[in-house]
Coordinates of C-alpha atoms and ligand atoms in Angstrom, one line a residue:
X1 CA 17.5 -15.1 -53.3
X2 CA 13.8 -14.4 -54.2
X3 CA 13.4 -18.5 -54.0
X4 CA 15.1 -18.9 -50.5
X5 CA 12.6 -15.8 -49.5
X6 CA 9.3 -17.0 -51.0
X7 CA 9.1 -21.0 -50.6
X8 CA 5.5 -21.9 -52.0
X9 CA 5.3 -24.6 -49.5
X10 CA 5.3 -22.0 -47.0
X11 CA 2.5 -20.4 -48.5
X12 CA 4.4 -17.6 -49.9
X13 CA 3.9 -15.6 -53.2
X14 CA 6.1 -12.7 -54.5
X15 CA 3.9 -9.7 -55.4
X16 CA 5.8 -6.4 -55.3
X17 CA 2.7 -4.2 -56.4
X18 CA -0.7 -4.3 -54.8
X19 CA -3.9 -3.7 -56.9
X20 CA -3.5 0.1 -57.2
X21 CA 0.1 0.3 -58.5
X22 CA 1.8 0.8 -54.9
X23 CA 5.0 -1.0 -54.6
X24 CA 4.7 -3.4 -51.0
X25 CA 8.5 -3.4 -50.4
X26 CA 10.9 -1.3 -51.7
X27 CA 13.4 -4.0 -51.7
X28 CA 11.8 -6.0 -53.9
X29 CA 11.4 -3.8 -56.7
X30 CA 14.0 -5.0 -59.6
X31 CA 15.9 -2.6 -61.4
X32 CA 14.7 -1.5 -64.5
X33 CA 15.4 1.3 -66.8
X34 CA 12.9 3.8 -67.4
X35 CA 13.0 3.6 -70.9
X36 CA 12.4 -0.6 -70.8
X37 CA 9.6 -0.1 -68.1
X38 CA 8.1 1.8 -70.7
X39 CA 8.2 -0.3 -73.5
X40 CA 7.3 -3.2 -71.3
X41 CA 3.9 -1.2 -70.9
X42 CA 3.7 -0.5 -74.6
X43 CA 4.1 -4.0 -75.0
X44 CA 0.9 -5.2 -72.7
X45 CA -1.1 -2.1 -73.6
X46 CA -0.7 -3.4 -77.9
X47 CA -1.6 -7.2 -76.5
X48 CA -4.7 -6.0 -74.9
X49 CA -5.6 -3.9 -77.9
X50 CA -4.7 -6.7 -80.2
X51 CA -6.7 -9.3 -78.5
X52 CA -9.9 -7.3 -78.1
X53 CA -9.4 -6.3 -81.7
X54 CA -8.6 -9.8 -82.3
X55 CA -11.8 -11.3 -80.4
X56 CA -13.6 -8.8 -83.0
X57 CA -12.2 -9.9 -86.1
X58 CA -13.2 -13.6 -85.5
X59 CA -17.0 -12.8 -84.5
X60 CA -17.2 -10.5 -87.6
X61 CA -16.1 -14.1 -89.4
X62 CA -13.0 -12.4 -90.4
X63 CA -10.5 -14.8 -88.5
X64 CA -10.8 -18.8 -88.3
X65 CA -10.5 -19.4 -84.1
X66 CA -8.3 -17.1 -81.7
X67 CA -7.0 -17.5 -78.1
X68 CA -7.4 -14.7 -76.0
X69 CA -5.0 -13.3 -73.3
X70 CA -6.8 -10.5 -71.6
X71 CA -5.9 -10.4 -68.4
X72 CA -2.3 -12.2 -68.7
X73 CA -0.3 -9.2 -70.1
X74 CA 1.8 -8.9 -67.3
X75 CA 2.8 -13.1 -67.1
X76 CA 3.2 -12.6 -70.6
X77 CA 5.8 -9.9 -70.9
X78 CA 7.3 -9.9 -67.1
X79 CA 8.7 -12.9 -68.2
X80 CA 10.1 -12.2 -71.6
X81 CA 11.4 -9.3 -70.9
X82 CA 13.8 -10.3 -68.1
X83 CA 15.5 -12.5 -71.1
X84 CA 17.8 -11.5 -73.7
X85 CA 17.9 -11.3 -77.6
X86 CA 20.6 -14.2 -77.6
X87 CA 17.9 -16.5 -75.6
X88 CA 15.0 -18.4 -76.7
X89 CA 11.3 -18.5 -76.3
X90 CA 9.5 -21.8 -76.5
X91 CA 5.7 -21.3 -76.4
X92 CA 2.0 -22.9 -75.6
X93 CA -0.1 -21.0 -77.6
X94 CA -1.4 -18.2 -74.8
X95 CA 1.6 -16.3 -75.1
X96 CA 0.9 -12.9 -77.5
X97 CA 2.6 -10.2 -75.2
X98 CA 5.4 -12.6 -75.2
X99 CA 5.6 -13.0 -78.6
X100 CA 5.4 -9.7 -79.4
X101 CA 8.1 -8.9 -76.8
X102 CA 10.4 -11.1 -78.4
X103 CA 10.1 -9.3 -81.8
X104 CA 7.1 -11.3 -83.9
X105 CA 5.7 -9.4 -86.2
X106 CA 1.7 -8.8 -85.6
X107 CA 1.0 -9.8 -88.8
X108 CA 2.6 -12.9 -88.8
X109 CA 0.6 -13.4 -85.4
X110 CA -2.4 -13.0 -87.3
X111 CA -1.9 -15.2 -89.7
X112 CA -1.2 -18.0 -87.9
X113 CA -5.2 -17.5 -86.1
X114 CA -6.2 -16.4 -89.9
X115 CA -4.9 -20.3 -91.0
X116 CA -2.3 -19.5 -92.8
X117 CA 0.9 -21.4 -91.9
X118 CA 3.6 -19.2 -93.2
X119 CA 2.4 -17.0 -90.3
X120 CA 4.8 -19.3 -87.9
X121 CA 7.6 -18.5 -90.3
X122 CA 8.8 -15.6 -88.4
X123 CA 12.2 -13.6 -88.8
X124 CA 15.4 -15.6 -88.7
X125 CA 16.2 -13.2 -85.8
X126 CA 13.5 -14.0 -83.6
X127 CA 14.1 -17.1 -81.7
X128 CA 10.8 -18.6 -80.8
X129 CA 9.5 -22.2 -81.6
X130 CA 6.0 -22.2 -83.3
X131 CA 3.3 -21.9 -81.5
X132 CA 2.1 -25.2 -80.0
X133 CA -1.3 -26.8 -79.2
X134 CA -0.3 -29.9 -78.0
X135 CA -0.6 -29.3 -74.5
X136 CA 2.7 -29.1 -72.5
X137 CA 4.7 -31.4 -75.9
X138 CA 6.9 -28.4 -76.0
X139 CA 8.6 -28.5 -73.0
X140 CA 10.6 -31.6 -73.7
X141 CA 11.4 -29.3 -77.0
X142 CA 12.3 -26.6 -74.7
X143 CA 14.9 -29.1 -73.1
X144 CA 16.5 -30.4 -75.8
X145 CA 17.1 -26.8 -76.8
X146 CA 19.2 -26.9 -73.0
X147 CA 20.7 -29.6 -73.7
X148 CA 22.3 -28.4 -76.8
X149 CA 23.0 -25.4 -75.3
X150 CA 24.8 -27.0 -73.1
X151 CA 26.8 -29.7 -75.2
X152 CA 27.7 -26.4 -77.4
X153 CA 28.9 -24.4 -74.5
X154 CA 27.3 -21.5 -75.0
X155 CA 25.4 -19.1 -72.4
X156 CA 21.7 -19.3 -74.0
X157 CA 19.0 -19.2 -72.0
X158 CA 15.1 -21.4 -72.7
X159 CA 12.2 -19.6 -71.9
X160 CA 9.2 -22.2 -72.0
X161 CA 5.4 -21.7 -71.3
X162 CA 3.1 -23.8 -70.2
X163 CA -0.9 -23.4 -68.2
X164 CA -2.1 -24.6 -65.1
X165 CA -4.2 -27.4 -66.9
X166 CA -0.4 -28.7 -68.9
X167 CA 1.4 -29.6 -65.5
X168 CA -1.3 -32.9 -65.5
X169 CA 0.6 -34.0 -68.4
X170 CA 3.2 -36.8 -68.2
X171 CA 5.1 -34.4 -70.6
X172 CA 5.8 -31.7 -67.9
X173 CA 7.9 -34.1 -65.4
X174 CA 9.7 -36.1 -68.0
X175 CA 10.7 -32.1 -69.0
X176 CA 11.2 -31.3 -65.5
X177 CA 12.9 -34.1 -65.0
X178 CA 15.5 -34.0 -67.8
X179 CA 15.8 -30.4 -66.8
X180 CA 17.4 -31.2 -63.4
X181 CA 19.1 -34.2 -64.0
X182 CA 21.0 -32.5 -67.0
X183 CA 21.0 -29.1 -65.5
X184 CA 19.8 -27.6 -68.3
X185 CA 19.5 -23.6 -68.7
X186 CA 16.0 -23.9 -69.0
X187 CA 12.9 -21.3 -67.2
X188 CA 9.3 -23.1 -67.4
X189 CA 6.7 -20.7 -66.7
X190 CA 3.2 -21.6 -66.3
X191 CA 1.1 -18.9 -66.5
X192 CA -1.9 -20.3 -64.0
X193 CA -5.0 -18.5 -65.7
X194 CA -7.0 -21.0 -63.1
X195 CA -8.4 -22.8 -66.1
X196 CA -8.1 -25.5 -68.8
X197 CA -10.8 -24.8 -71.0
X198 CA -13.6 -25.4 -68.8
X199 CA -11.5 -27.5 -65.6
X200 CA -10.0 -25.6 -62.6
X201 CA -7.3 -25.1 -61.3
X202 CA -8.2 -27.3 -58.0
X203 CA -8.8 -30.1 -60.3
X204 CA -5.6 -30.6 -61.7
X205 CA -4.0 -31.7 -58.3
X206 CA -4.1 -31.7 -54.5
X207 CA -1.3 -29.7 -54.2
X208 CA -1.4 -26.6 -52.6
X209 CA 0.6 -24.7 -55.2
X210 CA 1.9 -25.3 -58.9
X211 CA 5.1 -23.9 -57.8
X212 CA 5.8 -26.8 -55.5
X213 CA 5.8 -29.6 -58.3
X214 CA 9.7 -28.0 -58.6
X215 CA 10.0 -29.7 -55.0
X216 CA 10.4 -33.5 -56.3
X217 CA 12.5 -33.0 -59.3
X218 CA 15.1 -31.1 -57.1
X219 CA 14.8 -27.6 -58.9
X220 CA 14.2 -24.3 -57.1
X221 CA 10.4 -22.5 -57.2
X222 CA 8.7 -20.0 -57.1
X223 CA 5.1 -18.3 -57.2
X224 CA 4.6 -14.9 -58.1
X225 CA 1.4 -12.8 -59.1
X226 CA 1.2 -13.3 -62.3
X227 CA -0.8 -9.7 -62.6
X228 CA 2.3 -7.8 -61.1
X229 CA 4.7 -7.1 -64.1
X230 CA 7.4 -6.1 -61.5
X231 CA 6.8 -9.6 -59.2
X232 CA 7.2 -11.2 -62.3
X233 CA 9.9 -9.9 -63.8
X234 CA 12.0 -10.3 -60.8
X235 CA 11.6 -13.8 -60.3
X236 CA 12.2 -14.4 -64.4
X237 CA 15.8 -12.2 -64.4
X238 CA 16.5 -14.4 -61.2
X239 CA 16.2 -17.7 -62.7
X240 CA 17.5 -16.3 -66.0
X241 CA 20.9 -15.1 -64.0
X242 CA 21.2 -18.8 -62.6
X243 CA 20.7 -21.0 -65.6
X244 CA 22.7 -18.2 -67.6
X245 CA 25.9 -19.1 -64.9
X246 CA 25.2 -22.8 -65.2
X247 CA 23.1 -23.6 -62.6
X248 CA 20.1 -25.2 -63.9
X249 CA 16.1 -24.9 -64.5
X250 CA 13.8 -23.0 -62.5
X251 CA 10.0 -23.3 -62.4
X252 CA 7.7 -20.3 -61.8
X253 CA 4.2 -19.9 -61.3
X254 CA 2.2 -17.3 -62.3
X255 CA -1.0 -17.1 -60.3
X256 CA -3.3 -14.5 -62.9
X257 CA -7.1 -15.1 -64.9
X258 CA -8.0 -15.6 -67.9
X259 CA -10.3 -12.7 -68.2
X260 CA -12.1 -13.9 -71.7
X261 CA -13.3 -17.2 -72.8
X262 CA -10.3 -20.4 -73.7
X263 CA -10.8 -19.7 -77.4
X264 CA -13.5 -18.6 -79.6
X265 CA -15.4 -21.7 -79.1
X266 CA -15.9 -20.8 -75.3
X267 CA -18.7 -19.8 -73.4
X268 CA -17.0 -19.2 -69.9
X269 CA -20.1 -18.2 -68.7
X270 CA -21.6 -21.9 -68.4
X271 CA -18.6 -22.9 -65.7
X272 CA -17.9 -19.7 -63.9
X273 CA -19.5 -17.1 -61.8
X274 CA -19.3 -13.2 -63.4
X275 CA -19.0 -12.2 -60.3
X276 CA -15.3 -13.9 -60.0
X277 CA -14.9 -12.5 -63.5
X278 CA -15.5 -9.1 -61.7
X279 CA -13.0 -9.5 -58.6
X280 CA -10.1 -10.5 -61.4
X281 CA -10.8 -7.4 -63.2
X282 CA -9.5 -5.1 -60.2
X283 CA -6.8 -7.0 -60.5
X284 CA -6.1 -5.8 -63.9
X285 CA -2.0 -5.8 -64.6
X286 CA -2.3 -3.2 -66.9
X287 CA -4.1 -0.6 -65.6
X288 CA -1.7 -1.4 -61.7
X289 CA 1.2 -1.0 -64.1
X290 CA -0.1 2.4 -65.6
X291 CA -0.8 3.8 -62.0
X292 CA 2.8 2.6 -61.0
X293 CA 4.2 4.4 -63.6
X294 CA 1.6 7.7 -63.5
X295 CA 3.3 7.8 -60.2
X296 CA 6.8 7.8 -61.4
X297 CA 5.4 10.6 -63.6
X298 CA 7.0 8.5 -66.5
X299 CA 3.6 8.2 -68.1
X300 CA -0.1 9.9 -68.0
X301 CA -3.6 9.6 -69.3
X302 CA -3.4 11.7 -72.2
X303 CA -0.3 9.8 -73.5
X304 CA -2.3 6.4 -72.6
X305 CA -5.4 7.5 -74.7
X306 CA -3.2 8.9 -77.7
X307 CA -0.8 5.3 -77.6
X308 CA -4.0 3.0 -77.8
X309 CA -5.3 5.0 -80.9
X310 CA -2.2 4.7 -82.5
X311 CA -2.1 0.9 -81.3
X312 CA -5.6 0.4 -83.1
X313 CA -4.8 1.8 -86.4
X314 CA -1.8 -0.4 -86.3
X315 CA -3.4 -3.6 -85.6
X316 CA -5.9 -2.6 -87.9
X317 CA -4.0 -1.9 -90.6
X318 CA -1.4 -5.3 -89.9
X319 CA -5.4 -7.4 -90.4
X320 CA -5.9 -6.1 -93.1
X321 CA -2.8 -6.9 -95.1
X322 CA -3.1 -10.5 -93.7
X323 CA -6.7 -10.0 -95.4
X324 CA -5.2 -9.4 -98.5
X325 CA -2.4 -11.8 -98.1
X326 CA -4.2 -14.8 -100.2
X327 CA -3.3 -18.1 -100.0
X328 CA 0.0 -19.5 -99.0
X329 CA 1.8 -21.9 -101.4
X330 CA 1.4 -26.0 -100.7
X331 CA 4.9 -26.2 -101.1
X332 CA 5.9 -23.4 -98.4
X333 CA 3.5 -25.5 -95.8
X334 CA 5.8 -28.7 -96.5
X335 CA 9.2 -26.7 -97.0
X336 CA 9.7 -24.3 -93.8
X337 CA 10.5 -27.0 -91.6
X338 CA 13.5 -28.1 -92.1
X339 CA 16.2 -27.2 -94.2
X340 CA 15.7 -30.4 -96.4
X341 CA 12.2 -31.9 -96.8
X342 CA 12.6 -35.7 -94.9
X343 CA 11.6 -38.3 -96.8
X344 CA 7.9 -38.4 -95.2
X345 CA 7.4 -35.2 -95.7
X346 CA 8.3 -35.3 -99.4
X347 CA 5.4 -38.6 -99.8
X348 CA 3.3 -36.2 -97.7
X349 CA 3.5 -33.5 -100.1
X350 CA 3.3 -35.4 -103.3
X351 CA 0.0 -37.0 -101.9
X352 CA -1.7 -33.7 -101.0
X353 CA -0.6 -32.2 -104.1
X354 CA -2.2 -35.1 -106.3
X355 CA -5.2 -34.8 -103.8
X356 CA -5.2 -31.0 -104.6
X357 CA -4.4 -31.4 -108.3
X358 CA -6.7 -34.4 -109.0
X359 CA -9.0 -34.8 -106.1
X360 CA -7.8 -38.4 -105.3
X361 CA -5.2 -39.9 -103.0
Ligands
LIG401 C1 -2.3 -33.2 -75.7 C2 -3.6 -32.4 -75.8 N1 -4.7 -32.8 -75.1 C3 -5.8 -32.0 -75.2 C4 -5.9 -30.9 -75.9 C5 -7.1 -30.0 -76.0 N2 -6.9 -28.8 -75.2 C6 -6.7 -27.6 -75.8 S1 -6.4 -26.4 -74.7 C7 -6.7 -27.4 -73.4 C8 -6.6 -26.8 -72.0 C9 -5.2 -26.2 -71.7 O1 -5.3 -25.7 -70.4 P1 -4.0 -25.0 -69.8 O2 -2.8 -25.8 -70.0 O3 -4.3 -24.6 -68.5 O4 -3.8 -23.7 -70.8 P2 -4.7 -22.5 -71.1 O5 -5.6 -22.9 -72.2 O6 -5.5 -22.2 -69.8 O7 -3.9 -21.4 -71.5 C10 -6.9 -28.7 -73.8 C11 -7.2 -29.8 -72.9 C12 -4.7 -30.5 -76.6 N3 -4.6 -29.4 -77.3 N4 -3.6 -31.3 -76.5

């Protein structure tokens, strides 16, 4: 077992490939078909193309605020992708290789950062929580999910994010907490971009590692380089094969960098050193995960440059409709919810719509 092998308080962190794609121990590597290692570095190479693309969009003034994830690919969709259809993803709001792992349409994605809210209407298939900004409030959601899970009896597995900065709040042990106590079926995952806007990582606590928290509410855990896709994978599928048999929560830490700035608002530069900025960026998990497969001769440069052109017209094109897409309904923005509007929200929307209407409350 990966978590009897790497104990954090030991000091020890699974990382399966070094900086230039070379796998460290054969052992380690998790077994993946070819055909899903590919479309696991499909899915990082569209979230980096998104997100600069993204970053773009808003400085032009085309998109209200956006949070970007360069540099967290492989957290992102190492994790996801060691879960199943069937399972579900709760996340933060630093999550958009996840997301578009799990099957969210771009667009929608977009139109959430545009300010639109039907854009966290997504497919009944896809089974993902909205995005959440309240730091670390989702985990209790992610939880209760386990809990019903479990009362139901079926094999479902949670999936729930959360960053470095979110284990400070009393929401992440009362989650925790319930987790173990009710054995829920639930993986947290906090992706450890060493920040919280401006705050680092050694302010958030003493402890040596995130990963250890798991310690004191008498769950297994385990930290992993959060740039390996592999590493990270194979500590995901783990915990996902253990809470999928009935034996409870795992937490994971993923130790990667937020590459950009916390949201469009940021200016990194003021709190951190470029040339940190500059050691993180040989660290990059995509361009480890394109040697690794380069060397499998599953992949190559040519295909590379031809896939992010196609990528770009894609996300181009998916803006543009959200462009176009006008304004959503006030009723939608009330109705989505739930599948009856509760009484509040009824008195809610009649207010706002006389507000609209009128101009008064
Ligand atoms: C309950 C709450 N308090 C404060 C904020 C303001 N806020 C937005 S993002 C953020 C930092 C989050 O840091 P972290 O959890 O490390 O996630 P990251 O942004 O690095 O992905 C804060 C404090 C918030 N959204 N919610």
């Amino acid at each position: 077992m990966l978590v009897d092998q790497f104990n954090p308080l030991e000091g020890k962190m699974l990382s399966i490939l070094d900086k230039d794609g070379n796998v460290k121990d054969k052992k380690l590597v998790p077994k993946i078909e070819d055909e899903k290692l590919i479309e696991i570095y499909k899915t990082m190479l569209l979230t980096r193309v998104a997100d600069i693309k993204a970053l773009q969009y808003q400085r032009q003034g085309r998109m209200l605020t956006y949070a970007p994830n360069q540099g967290q690919e492989a957290t992102q969709v190492g994790s996801i992708a060691a879960s199943e259809e069937k399972d579900w993803l709760v996340p933060a709001f630093r999550e958009l290789g996840a997301w578009l792992y799990k099957g969210v349409p771009l667009e929608q994605i977009f139109l959430y950062w545009y300010g639109n809210e039907s854009g966290s209407d997504f497919p009944e298939n896809v089974k993902m929580l909205p995005i959440s900004v309240p730091i670390a409030s989702q985990l209790n959601h992610a939880v209760g999910i386990g809990m019903a899970t479990n009362i139901k009896g079926e094999d479902e597995v949670t999936l729930a994010y959360v960053g470095d900065g979110g284990t400070s709040q009393g929401e992440f042990s009362e989650a925790l907490n319930f987790a173990g106590v009710f054995n829920t079926p639930t993986v947290f995952i906090i992706s450890n971009n060493q920040f919280a806007i401006s705050v680092p990582r050694k302010f958030q606590t003493k402890a040596k590692t995130l990963a250890q928290k798991s310690i004191g509410f008498g769950i297994p855990g385990i930290q992993v380089d959060g740039n390996d896709v592999l590493a990270v994978y194979a500590a995901t599928k783990e915990a996902v094969d253990r809470a999928r048999k009935g034996e409870g929560p795992t937490l994971i830490e993923t130790v990667t960098y937020r590459l950009g700035p916390h949201t469009t608002s940021d200016d990194p530069k003021i709190y951190r050193e470029d040339v940190e900025v500059e050691e993180w960026k040989e660290k990059d998990p995509l361009i480890r995960f394109r040697k690794y497969l380069i060397d499998k001769n599953l992949w190559d440069e040519e295909k590379d440059e031809k896939q992010k052109e196609e990528f770009e017209n894609i996300v181009n094109s998916n803006f543009k409709k959200v462009e176009e897409s006008g304004k959503i309904s006030l009723e939608k923005i009330f109705k989505y919810n739930y599948e009856e509007m509760t009484p509040e929200l009824i008195e809610q929307y009649e207010e706002y719509k006389n507000y609209i209407e009128k101009g008064v409350k």
